[in-house]
Tab-separated table of C-alpha atoms and ligand atoms in Angstrom:
chain	number	residue	atom	x	y	z
I	1	MET	CA	-41.942	3.738	-34.799
I	2	ALA	CA	-38.376	3.395	-34.894
I	3	GLN	CA	-36.918	-0.417	-35.154
I	4	SER	CA	-34.533	0.745	-32.006
I	5	ASP	CA	-37.740	2.013	-30.074
I	6	ARG	CA	-39.634	-1.088	-30.865
I	7	LYS	CA	-37.268	-3.285	-30.327
I	8	ALA	CA	-36.557	-1.450	-26.496
I	9	ASN	CA	-40.903	-1.365	-26.254
I	10	ARG	CA	-40.924	-4.721	-26.110
I	11	ASP	CA	-37.641	-5.305	-23.657
I	12	ARG	CA	-40.149	-3.184	-21.440
I	13	GLU	CA	-43.631	-4.830	-22.014
I	14	LYS	CA	-41.572	-8.340	-21.740
I	15	ALA	CA	-40.122	-6.750	-18.139
I	16	GLN	CA	-43.504	-5.335	-17.309
I	17	ALA	CA	-45.217	-9.323	-18.057
I	18	SER	CA	-42.641	-10.222	-15.971
I	19	GLU	CA	-42.807	-7.714	-13.332
I	20	ALA	CA	-47.055	-8.577	-13.528
I	21	LYS	CA	-46.239	-12.312	-13.296
I	22	GLU	CA	-44.909	-11.586	-10.255
I	23	GLU	CA	-46.645	-9.116	-8.789
I	24	ALA	CA	-49.837	-11.507	-9.667
I	25	GLN	CA	-48.327	-13.922	-7.822
I	26	THR	CA	-47.926	-12.156	-4.619
I	27	THR	CA	-51.367	-10.715	-4.844
I	28	ALA	CA	-52.483	-14.379	-4.949
I	29	ARG	CA	-50.855	-15.440	-1.829
I	30	SER	CA	-51.951	-12.213	-0.191
I	31	GLY	CA	-56.365	-12.372	-2.066
I	32	LYS	CA	-58.879	-11.982	0.570
I	33	LEU	CA	-60.285	-14.910	-0.300
I	34	ALA	CA	-57.232	-16.941	-0.870
I	35	ALA	CA	-56.614	-18.809	2.599
I	36	ALA	CA	-53.929	-21.338	3.531
I	37	GLU	CA	-53.584	-23.594	-0.075
I	38	ASP	CA	-52.120	-21.524	-2.174
I	39	ASP	CA	-53.500	-23.727	-4.925
I	40	GLU	CA	-56.828	-23.290	-3.230
I	41	PHE	CA	-57.616	-20.560	-5.424
I	42	LEU	CA	-57.373	-18.653	-8.741
I	43	TYR	CA	-58.433	-15.345	-9.926
I	44	VAL	CA	-59.225	-14.910	-13.492
I	45	GLY	CA	-60.585	-10.938	-15.034
I	46	ILE	CA	-61.574	-11.678	-18.435
I	47	ASP	CA	-62.042	-8.685	-21.577
I	48	LEU	CA	-64.865	-10.888	-23.372
I	49	GLY	CA	-64.992	-8.235	-26.612
I	50	THR	CA	-66.564	-8.052	-29.688
I	51	SER	CA	-63.701	-8.811	-32.150
I	52	ARG	CA	-61.185	-10.935	-29.105
I	53	SER	CA	-61.504	-11.476	-25.742
I	54	SER	CA	-58.758	-12.055	-23.638
I	55	ILE	CA	-57.685	-13.447	-19.834
I	56	ALA	CA	-55.450	-12.900	-17.392
I	57	ALA	CA	-54.964	-15.209	-13.515
I	58	SER	CA	-53.618	-14.864	-11.197
I	59	ASN	CA	-51.059	-17.404	-12.036
I	60	GLY	CA	-49.127	-15.133	-14.586
I	61	ILE	CA	-50.758	-16.645	-17.390
I	62	ARG	CA	-52.519	-14.429	-19.981
I	63	SER	CA	-54.228	-15.224	-23.401
I	64	VAL	CA	-56.220	-13.575	-26.051
I	65	ILE	CA	-58.428	-15.331	-29.074
I	66	PRO	CA	-60.494	-13.903	-31.056
I	67	SER	CA	-63.922	-13.545	-29.994
I	68	VAL	CA	-65.915	-16.132	-32.542
I	69	VAL	CA	-67.143	-19.812	-32.344
I	70	GLY	CA	-67.450	-22.259	-35.358
I	71	TRP	CA	-70.000	-25.168	-35.529
I	72	PRO	CA	-69.345	-27.980	-38.017
I	73	LYS	CA	-71.418	-27.228	-41.113
I	74	ASP	CA	-72.458	-30.639	-41.344
I	75	SER	CA	-71.029	-34.292	-40.788
I	76	ILE	CA	-68.575	-34.057	-43.340
I	77	ALA	CA	-67.207	-31.564	-42.047
I	78	ARG	CA	-67.619	-33.242	-38.294
I	79	LYS	CA	-65.753	-36.159	-39.055
I	80	LEU	CA	-62.481	-34.179	-40.949
I	81	LEU	CA	-62.255	-31.676	-37.740
I	82	LYS	CA	-62.802	-34.668	-35.451
I	83	THR	CA	-64.749	-31.950	-33.206
I	84	SER	CA	-67.936	-30.605	-32.323
I	85	VAL	CA	-67.397	-27.081	-32.132
I	86	LEU	CA	-63.934	-25.096	-32.745
I	87	VAL	CA	-62.752	-21.316	-30.723
I	88	GLY	CA	-60.546	-18.347	-31.370
I	89	LYS	CA	-57.675	-19.112	-34.188
I	90	ASP	CA	-58.834	-22.273	-35.074
I	91	ALA	CA	-62.314	-21.513	-36.168
I	92	GLU	CA	-61.062	-18.750	-38.006
I	93	GLU	CA	-58.552	-20.869	-39.658
I	94	ASN	CA	-61.455	-23.274	-40.723
I	95	ARG	CA	-63.906	-21.182	-41.440
I	96	LEU	CA	-65.243	-22.447	-44.785
I	97	CYS	CA	-66.337	-26.082	-43.368
I	98	LEU	CA	-68.155	-23.870	-40.032
I	99	ASP	CA	-71.283	-22.094	-39.304
I	100	MET	CA	-69.176	-18.780	-38.003
I	101	ILE	CA	-70.705	-17.033	-34.836
I	102	HIS	CA	-69.360	-13.878	-33.027
I	103	PRO	CA	-71.503	-13.878	-29.703
I	104	LEU	CA	-71.704	-9.561	-29.699
I	105	GLU	CA	-72.241	-7.494	-32.005
I	106	HIS	CA	-72.851	-3.712	-31.405
I	107	GLY	CA	-71.860	-3.810	-28.053
I	108	VAL	CA	-74.806	-6.719	-26.925
I	109	LEU	CA	-75.042	-9.723	-27.208
I	110	ARG	CA	-76.132	-11.117	-30.766
I	111	GLY	CA	-80.031	-11.244	-31.088
I	112	SER	CA	-80.285	-9.175	-27.352
I	113	GLY	CA	-83.631	-7.155	-26.926
I	114	ASP	CA	-85.447	-8.552	-30.404
I	115	ASP	CA	-88.445	-11.034	-29.353
I	116	SER	CA	-89.311	-12.892	-32.567
I	117	ASP	CA	-88.408	-16.211	-32.934
I	118	GLU	CA	-85.392	-15.627	-34.895
I	119	GLY	CA	-83.506	-13.240	-32.274
I	120	LYS	CA	-84.551	-15.508	-29.751
I	121	ALA	CA	-82.855	-18.297	-31.993
I	122	ALA	CA	-80.151	-15.719	-32.273
I	123	LEU	CA	-79.563	-14.540	-28.575
I	124	GLU	CA	-79.436	-18.571	-27.616
I	125	ARG	CA	-76.670	-19.711	-30.401
I	126	SER	CA	-74.347	-15.920	-29.105
I	127	LEU	CA	-75.074	-17.413	-25.054
I	128	ALA	CA	-73.916	-20.891	-26.768
I	129	ALA	CA	-71.179	-19.002	-28.570
I	130	ALA	CA	-70.056	-16.815	-25.723
I	131	ARG	CA	-70.157	-20.591	-23.370
I	132	GLU	CA	-67.377	-21.438	-25.381
I	133	ILE	CA	-65.461	-18.715	-25.208
I	134	LEU	CA	-65.483	-18.553	-21.750
I	135	MET	CA	-64.479	-22.224	-21.715
I	136	HIS	CA	-61.836	-22.223	-24.196
I	137	LEU	CA	-60.110	-18.892	-22.233
I	138	VAL	CA	-59.923	-20.608	-18.586
I	139	LYS	CA	-58.298	-23.543	-20.357
I	140	GLU	CA	-55.765	-21.477	-21.927
I	141	VAL	CA	-54.749	-20.208	-18.037
I	142	LYS	CA	-54.697	-23.935	-16.703
I	143	PRO	CA	-56.705	-23.945	-13.800
I	144	LEU	CA	-55.651	-26.966	-11.236
I	145	SER	CA	-57.796	-29.372	-10.580
I	146	GLY	CA	-60.121	-28.879	-7.805
I	147	GLN	CA	-59.271	-25.244	-7.946
I	148	THR	CA	-61.881	-22.147	-7.035
I	149	ILE	CA	-61.404	-20.078	-9.641
I	150	TYR	CA	-63.642	-16.424	-8.834
I	151	GLY	CA	-63.796	-14.662	-11.917
I	152	VAL	CA	-64.446	-10.581	-12.947
I	153	ILE	CA	-66.102	-10.709	-16.418
I	154	GLY	CA	-65.598	-7.060	-18.338
I	155	ALA	CA	-68.011	-6.303	-21.073
I	156	PRO	CA	-68.743	-3.821	-23.647
I	157	ALA	CA	-70.637	-1.252	-21.410
I	158	GLN	CA	-73.992	-1.662	-23.419
I	159	ALA	CA	-74.019	-5.795	-22.867
I	160	SER	CA	-73.060	-5.312	-19.153
I	161	VAL	CA	-76.266	-3.458	-18.338
I	162	LYS	CA	-78.504	-5.215	-20.986
I	163	ASN	CA	-77.186	-8.273	-20.977
I	164	LYS	CA	-75.287	-8.914	-16.851
I	165	LYS	CA	-77.627	-11.759	-16.011
I	166	ALA	CA	-77.368	-13.259	-19.009
I	167	LEU	CA	-73.772	-13.268	-19.240
I	168	ILE	CA	-74.012	-14.206	-15.197
I	169	LYS	CA	-75.309	-17.524	-16.506
I	170	VAL	CA	-73.031	-18.342	-19.189
I	171	ALA	CA	-70.427	-18.431	-16.729
I	172	GLU	CA	-72.488	-20.664	-14.680
I	173	GLY	CA	-70.651	-24.411	-14.584
I	174	ILE	CA	-66.933	-22.638	-15.798
I	175	LEU	CA	-66.509	-20.089	-12.717
I	176	ASP	CA	-67.526	-20.534	-8.928
I	177	ALA	CA	-68.347	-17.248	-8.178
I	178	VAL	CA	-68.638	-14.141	-11.334
I	179	ILE	CA	-68.997	-10.445	-11.315
I	180	VAL	CA	-69.452	-8.543	-14.365
I	181	VAL	CA	-68.528	-5.231	-14.926
I	182	SER	CA	-68.216	-2.983	-17.933
I	183	GLU	CA	-64.846	-2.983	-19.553
I	184	PRO	CA	-64.428	0.778	-18.830
I	185	PHE	CA	-64.403	0.120	-15.902
I	186	SER	CA	-62.108	-2.099	-15.700
I	187	VAL	CA	-59.635	-0.346	-17.490
I	188	ALA	CA	-59.586	2.670	-15.532
I	189	TYR	CA	-59.255	0.301	-12.566
I	190	GLY	CA	-55.902	-1.472	-13.663
I	191	MET	CA	-54.625	1.606	-14.363
I	192	ASP	CA	-55.422	3.380	-10.921
I	193	ARG	CA	-57.356	5.937	-12.256
I	194	LEU	CA	-60.520	5.560	-10.595
I	195	GLN	CA	-61.317	9.089	-9.970
I	196	ASP	CA	-61.180	12.473	-12.648
I	197	THR	CA	-60.994	10.756	-15.483
I	198	LEU	CA	-62.888	10.111	-18.872
I	199	VAL	CA	-61.759	6.568	-20.471
I	200	VAL	CA	-62.609	6.193	-24.112
I	201	ASP	CA	-62.801	2.527	-24.817
I	202	ILE	CA	-62.315	2.758	-28.802
I	203	GLY	CA	-63.212	-1.285	-29.449
I	204	ALA	CA	-64.332	-2.590	-32.938
I	205	GLY	CA	-68.369	-2.820	-32.656
I	206	THR	CA	-68.373	-0.198	-30.202
I	207	THR	CA	-66.309	2.996	-28.656
I	208	ASP	CA	-67.624	3.350	-24.952
I	209	LEU	CA	-66.834	6.106	-22.462
I	210	CYS	CA	-67.550	5.929	-18.745
I	211	ARG	CA	-66.844	8.750	-16.672
I	212	MET	CA	-64.859	7.740	-13.394
I	213	TYR	CA	-65.014	9.910	-9.931
I	214	GLY	CA	-64.281	7.358	-7.582
I	215	ALA	CA	-67.880	5.206	-7.253
I	216	PHE	CA	-69.245	2.666	-9.172
I	217	PRO	CA	-69.624	4.550	-12.578
I	218	THR	CA	-73.710	4.702	-13.434
I	219	ASP	CA	-75.750	4.317	-16.826
I	220	GLU	CA	-75.568	7.933	-17.172
I	221	ASP	CA	-71.662	7.844	-16.805
I	222	GLN	CA	-71.396	5.991	-19.431
I	223	LEU	CA	-72.227	6.547	-23.363
I	224	THR	CA	-71.595	3.941	-26.237
I	225	LEU	CA	-71.166	4.698	-29.865
I	226	THR	CA	-71.468	2.623	-32.783
I	227	ALA	CA	-68.167	4.439	-34.214
I	228	GLY	CA	-64.885	2.316	-33.756
I	229	GLY	CA	-62.824	-0.320	-35.551
I	230	ASP	CA	-65.523	-2.166	-38.028
I	231	THR	CA	-66.651	1.436	-39.033
I	232	ILE	CA	-63.039	2.389	-40.183
I	233	ASP	CA	-62.653	-0.804	-41.647
I	234	GLU	CA	-65.865	-0.326	-43.828
I	235	LEU	CA	-65.396	2.806	-44.935
I	236	LEU	CA	-61.561	1.784	-46.012
I	237	TYR	CA	-62.587	-0.676	-48.015
I	238	GLN	CA	-65.656	1.621	-49.447
I	239	SER	CA	-63.144	4.345	-50.903
I	240	LEU	CA	-61.235	1.406	-51.883
I	241	VAL	CA	-63.653	-0.330	-53.884
I	242	GLU	CA	-64.630	2.862	-55.224
I	243	ARG	CA	-61.453	3.902	-56.935
I	244	LYS	CA	-62.586	0.929	-58.743
I	245	THR	CA	-58.548	-0.525	-59.217
I	246	GLN	CA	-58.043	-3.647	-60.799
I	247	ALA	CA	-56.844	-5.179	-57.479
I	248	GLN	CA	-58.763	-7.123	-55.518
I	249	PHE	CA	-59.439	-7.617	-51.653
I	250	ASN	CA	-61.124	-8.097	-48.723
I	251	LEU	CA	-62.929	-6.398	-45.116
I	252	ASN	CA	-60.356	-8.501	-43.965
I	253	MET	CA	-57.357	-7.667	-45.696
I	254	VAL	CA	-58.135	-4.029	-45.383
I	255	ARG	CA	-58.336	-4.408	-41.684
I	256	LYS	CA	-55.291	-5.899	-41.597
I	257	ALA	CA	-53.822	-3.393	-43.710
I	258	LYS	CA	-55.143	-0.573	-40.857
I	259	GLU	CA	-53.344	-2.530	-37.835
I	260	GLN	CA	-50.319	-1.976	-39.315
I	261	PHE	CA	-50.437	1.019	-40.817
I	262	GLY	CA	-53.521	3.072	-39.596
I	263	PHE	CA	-53.083	6.547	-38.847
I	264	VAL	CA	-54.568	10.076	-38.500
I	265	ASP	CA	-52.921	13.865	-38.679
I	266	GLU	CA	-49.873	13.875	-40.953
I	267	ALA	CA	-48.682	10.710	-42.645
I	268	GLN	CA	-45.165	9.507	-41.153
I	269	LYS	CA	-44.544	8.034	-44.979
I	270	GLU	CA	-46.657	6.783	-48.157
I	271	ILE	CA	-48.582	3.815	-47.079
I	272	LYS	CA	-48.258	0.759	-49.701
I	273	VAL	CA	-50.448	-2.202	-49.487
I	274	ALA	CA	-49.216	-5.614	-51.383
I	275	PHE	CA	-53.237	-6.471	-53.068
I	276	PRO	CA	-52.652	-9.376	-56.285
I	277	VAL	CA	-54.276	-7.385	-59.527
I	278	ASP	CA	-54.679	-11.015	-62.090
I	279	GLY	CA	-53.167	-12.816	-59.335
I	280	ILE	CA	-50.498	-10.990	-59.015
I	281	PRO	CA	-49.114	-8.735	-55.824
I	282	GLN	CA	-49.036	-5.191	-57.282
I	283	GLU	CA	-48.606	-2.072	-54.442
I	284	ILE	CA	-50.953	0.634	-54.208
I	285	ASP	CA	-50.778	3.650	-52.368
I	286	ILE	CA	-53.640	3.906	-49.760
I	287	THR	CA	-52.499	6.554	-47.624
I	288	GLU	CA	-55.552	9.219	-48.388
I	289	GLU	CA	-57.847	6.639	-48.054
I	290	MET	CA	-56.525	5.231	-45.147
I	291	ARG	CA	-56.329	8.826	-43.362
I	292	ALA	CA	-59.908	9.514	-44.285
I	293	ALA	CA	-60.877	6.517	-43.081
I	294	CYS	CA	-59.125	6.323	-39.420
I	295	SER	CA	-60.101	10.044	-38.867
I	296	SER	CA	-64.124	9.492	-39.098
I	297	ILE	CA	-64.165	8.110	-35.632
I	298	VAL	CA	-62.472	11.671	-34.304
I	299	PRO	CA	-65.632	14.081	-34.500
I	300	GLU	CA	-68.465	11.552	-32.367
I	301	ILE	CA	-65.846	10.586	-30.333
I	302	LEU	CA	-64.950	14.440	-29.660
I	303	GLU	CA	-68.818	15.592	-29.485
I	304	SER	CA	-69.444	12.670	-27.097
I	305	ILE	CA	-66.321	13.890	-24.864
I	306	GLN	CA	-67.982	16.820	-24.728
I	307	LEU	CA	-71.292	15.776	-23.744
I	308	MET	CA	-70.150	13.743	-20.814
I	309	LEU	CA	-67.906	16.930	-19.783
I	310	ARG	CA	-71.072	19.005	-20.118
I	311	SER	CA	-73.363	16.522	-18.092
I	312	PHE	CA	-71.352	15.832	-15.294
I	313	ASP	CA	-70.640	18.451	-11.880
I	314	PRO	CA	-69.637	22.053	-13.567
I	315	GLU	CA	-66.860	22.287	-10.608
I	316	PHE	CA	-65.299	19.058	-11.516
I	317	GLN	CA	-65.358	19.240	-14.558
I	318	HIS	CA	-61.809	20.657	-15.516
I	319	ARG	CA	-60.860	17.903	-13.586
I	320	ILE	CA	-62.085	15.015	-15.586
I	321	ARG	CA	-61.029	16.692	-18.844
I	322	GLN	CA	-57.193	16.868	-18.494
I	323	ASN	CA	-57.825	12.915	-18.032
I	324	VAL	CA	-59.265	11.502	-20.799
I	325	LEU	CA	-57.544	7.997	-21.396
I	326	LEU	CA	-57.567	6.297	-24.608
I	327	ALA	CA	-58.218	2.130	-24.156
I	328	GLY	CA	-59.492	-1.024	-26.203
I	329	GLY	CA	-57.676	-1.714	-29.642
I	330	GLY	CA	-58.384	1.061	-32.188
I	331	SER	CA	-56.365	3.636	-29.329
I	332	GLN	CA	-53.558	2.614	-31.053
I	333	LEU	CA	-53.925	4.742	-34.636
I	334	GLU	CA	-50.754	6.188	-34.989
I	335	GLY	CA	-51.254	9.787	-34.097
I	336	LEU	CA	-54.823	9.517	-32.652
I	337	GLU	CA	-53.962	10.946	-28.676
I	338	ASP	CA	-52.594	14.443	-30.395
I	339	VAL	CA	-55.898	14.716	-33.071
I	340	ILE	CA	-57.967	14.326	-29.636
I	341	GLU	CA	-55.639	16.481	-27.458
I	342	ARG	CA	-55.481	19.194	-29.914
I	343	GLY	CA	-59.694	18.988	-30.885
I	344	LEU	CA	-59.941	19.295	-26.780
I	345	THR	CA	-58.323	22.642	-27.104
I	346	ARG	CA	-61.430	24.426	-28.971
I	347	LEU	CA	-63.630	22.855	-26.210
I	348	GLY	CA	-61.882	24.144	-23.382
I	349	GLY	CA	-58.484	22.075	-23.283
I	350	GLY	CA	-57.723	18.756	-21.859
I	351	LYS	CA	-55.106	16.238	-21.637
I	352	VAL	CA	-54.864	13.086	-23.566
I	353	THR	CA	-53.075	9.737	-22.940
I	354	ARG	CA	-52.954	6.160	-24.095
I	355	VAL	CA	-53.692	2.936	-21.574
I	356	ASP	CA	-49.909	0.891	-21.753
I	357	GLU	CA	-51.186	-1.866	-23.188
I	358	PRO	CA	-54.670	-2.530	-24.880
I	359	VAL	CA	-55.008	-5.528	-25.616
I	360	PHE	CA	-54.887	-6.796	-21.893
I	361	ALA	CA	-55.630	-3.310	-19.991
I	362	GLY	CA	-59.338	-5.014	-19.830
I	363	ALA	CA	-58.189	-8.324	-18.596
I	364	GLY	CA	-55.569	-6.981	-16.043
I	365	GLY	CA	-57.672	-4.610	-14.655
I	366	ALA	CA	-60.604	-7.348	-14.188
I	367	LEU	CA	-57.688	-9.714	-12.444
I	368	LYS	CA	-56.782	-6.370	-10.060
I	369	LEU	CA	-60.763	-6.113	-9.255
I	370	ALA	CA	-60.883	-9.854	-8.695
I	371	HIS	CA	-58.627	-9.487	-6.319
I	372	ASP	CA	-59.402	-6.438	-4.653
I	373	LEU	CA	-63.346	-7.230	-4.057
I	374	PRO	CA	-64.519	-7.996	-0.458
I	375	ALA	CA	-65.418	-11.865	-0.596
I	376	ASP	CA	-69.565	-10.484	-0.099
I	377	THR	CA	-69.498	-9.324	-3.523
I	378	TRP	CA	-69.261	-12.774	-5.334
I	379	LYS	CA	-71.803	-13.843	-6.342
I	380	PRO	CA	-71.736	-17.389	-5.999
I	381	LEU	CA	-72.837	-20.031	-8.757
E	401	LIG	N1	-52.832	-1.468	-34.278
E	401	LIG	C1	-53.884	-1.419	-34.578
E	401	LIG	N2	-54.266	0.165	-35.004
E	401	LIG	C2	-55.413	0.054	-35.111
E	401	LIG	N3	-56.660	-0.386	-34.742
E	401	LIG	C3	-56.350	-1.774	-34.753
E	401	LIG	C4	-55.047	-2.067	-34.372
E	401	LIG	N4	-55.084	-3.225	-33.459
E	401	LIG	C5	-56.204	-3.749	-33.098
E	401	LIG	N5	-57.053	-3.099	-33.567
E	401	LIG	C6	-58.770	-2.600	-34.133
E	401	LIG	O1	-59.029	-2.588	-32.899
E	401	LIG	C7	-60.440	-3.191	-32.551
E	401	LIG	C8	-60.606	-4.313	-31.582
E	401	LIG	O2	-60.402	-3.676	-30.547
E	401	LIG	P1	-60.541	-4.617	-29.299
E	401	LIG	O3	-60.183	-5.961	-28.978
E	401	LIG	O4	-60.700	-3.340	-28.314
E	401	LIG	O5	-62.313	-4.455	-29.631
E	401	LIG	P2	-63.290	-5.266	-29.060
E	401	LIG	O6	-62.801	-5.168	-27.140
E	401	LIG	O7	-63.065	-6.870	-29.315
E	401	LIG	O8	-64.586	-4.997	-29.220
E	401	LIG	P3	-65.773	-3.983	-28.137
E	401	LIG	O9	-65.194	-3.643	-27.081
E	401	LIG	O10	-66.336	-3.386	-29.383
E	401	LIG	O11	-66.201	-5.307	-27.990
E	401	LIG	C9	-61.083	-3.761	-34.171
E	401	LIG	O12	-61.351	-2.943	-35.236
E	401	LIG	C10	-59.174	-3.847	-34.761
E	401	LIG	O13	-59.188	-3.574	-36.350
E	402	LIG	MG1	-63.866	-4.003	-25.857
């Protein structure tokens, strides 16, 4: 993308954010549950993801953090850090002296479905970590003291089915009322694409597909693939290791390179990264490895789109195929819309678009849902 385009994009995003803020504040005032007092209620939409979690609140504040929590490894670490727990970026920056945990893994709470003692202990820990993340996010949007907080949590599709009760419990004492929905659903809701749409949410741990046809999607309308951002990173890392260069790198550096240069289709220019060789940064060309790793998720996504189409009412299949909506961090891979749309031509054709704001689409949609839900839908905590 040219620099001028990027600037225009940034300006547009700023304008959209300020419009969203105004809209959120107006809607907050007219919200069904908001009574006479403006400050009595705060609505929040939360996207609880494997790699990052975000929040959007009716007071216009938004925030995004890495989904990671760290507890000091020992008494020295506790003394040094002067805290018993760190969340998000702070945890990442001090990870050497912390026990780190990402509460979500492969689309569910880590440890869930494992009845062994180890599994139970892991689940306890991930619940505690999810709670820390939720508390941190809510603090970020600065609720006023005494404000009643209504929250919609969008979680990976599988977690919203398998861990729904646990996630509701996690929110106890942090939110006053909560609803847990699947993240692709909140994305579609936020984009007003509730009908005839197939959402493909490409996250870190999983890619979730969800069919929308005007009602709450059921389990059959959702499909979860293990291919996602993490599988790209691992493949890219592995293929660079196999090249046996002298360069030193780790998975984190490879992920950053993907987020900056990731593409499928034709490369616009050579992709070069600076990795250290004997302590001195040296440029290496990783264009082909990048193309192969990023493209690796495409066949499985196409197969799953076909599966979702094939198992849908034949009379309406043509409508859904014209509305494939890519979401999630992974949807930012350059050229992905075109490649999937081209792949669809072999399957009867279709149209593919991408959400405007991959980072906040889930949280924004959850916030919109929070405003629109009738009072009797809420579960008080
Ligand atoms: N610019 C980018 N280009 C390509 N991939 C990106 C980009 N930015 C982020 N990603 C990737 O997107 C993934 C994270 O996406 P997202 O934040 O939607 O996931 P998540 O919601 O935390 O995960 P999940 O939905 O699996 O729970 C990571 O693999 C990350 O590396
Ligand atoms: Mg996600």
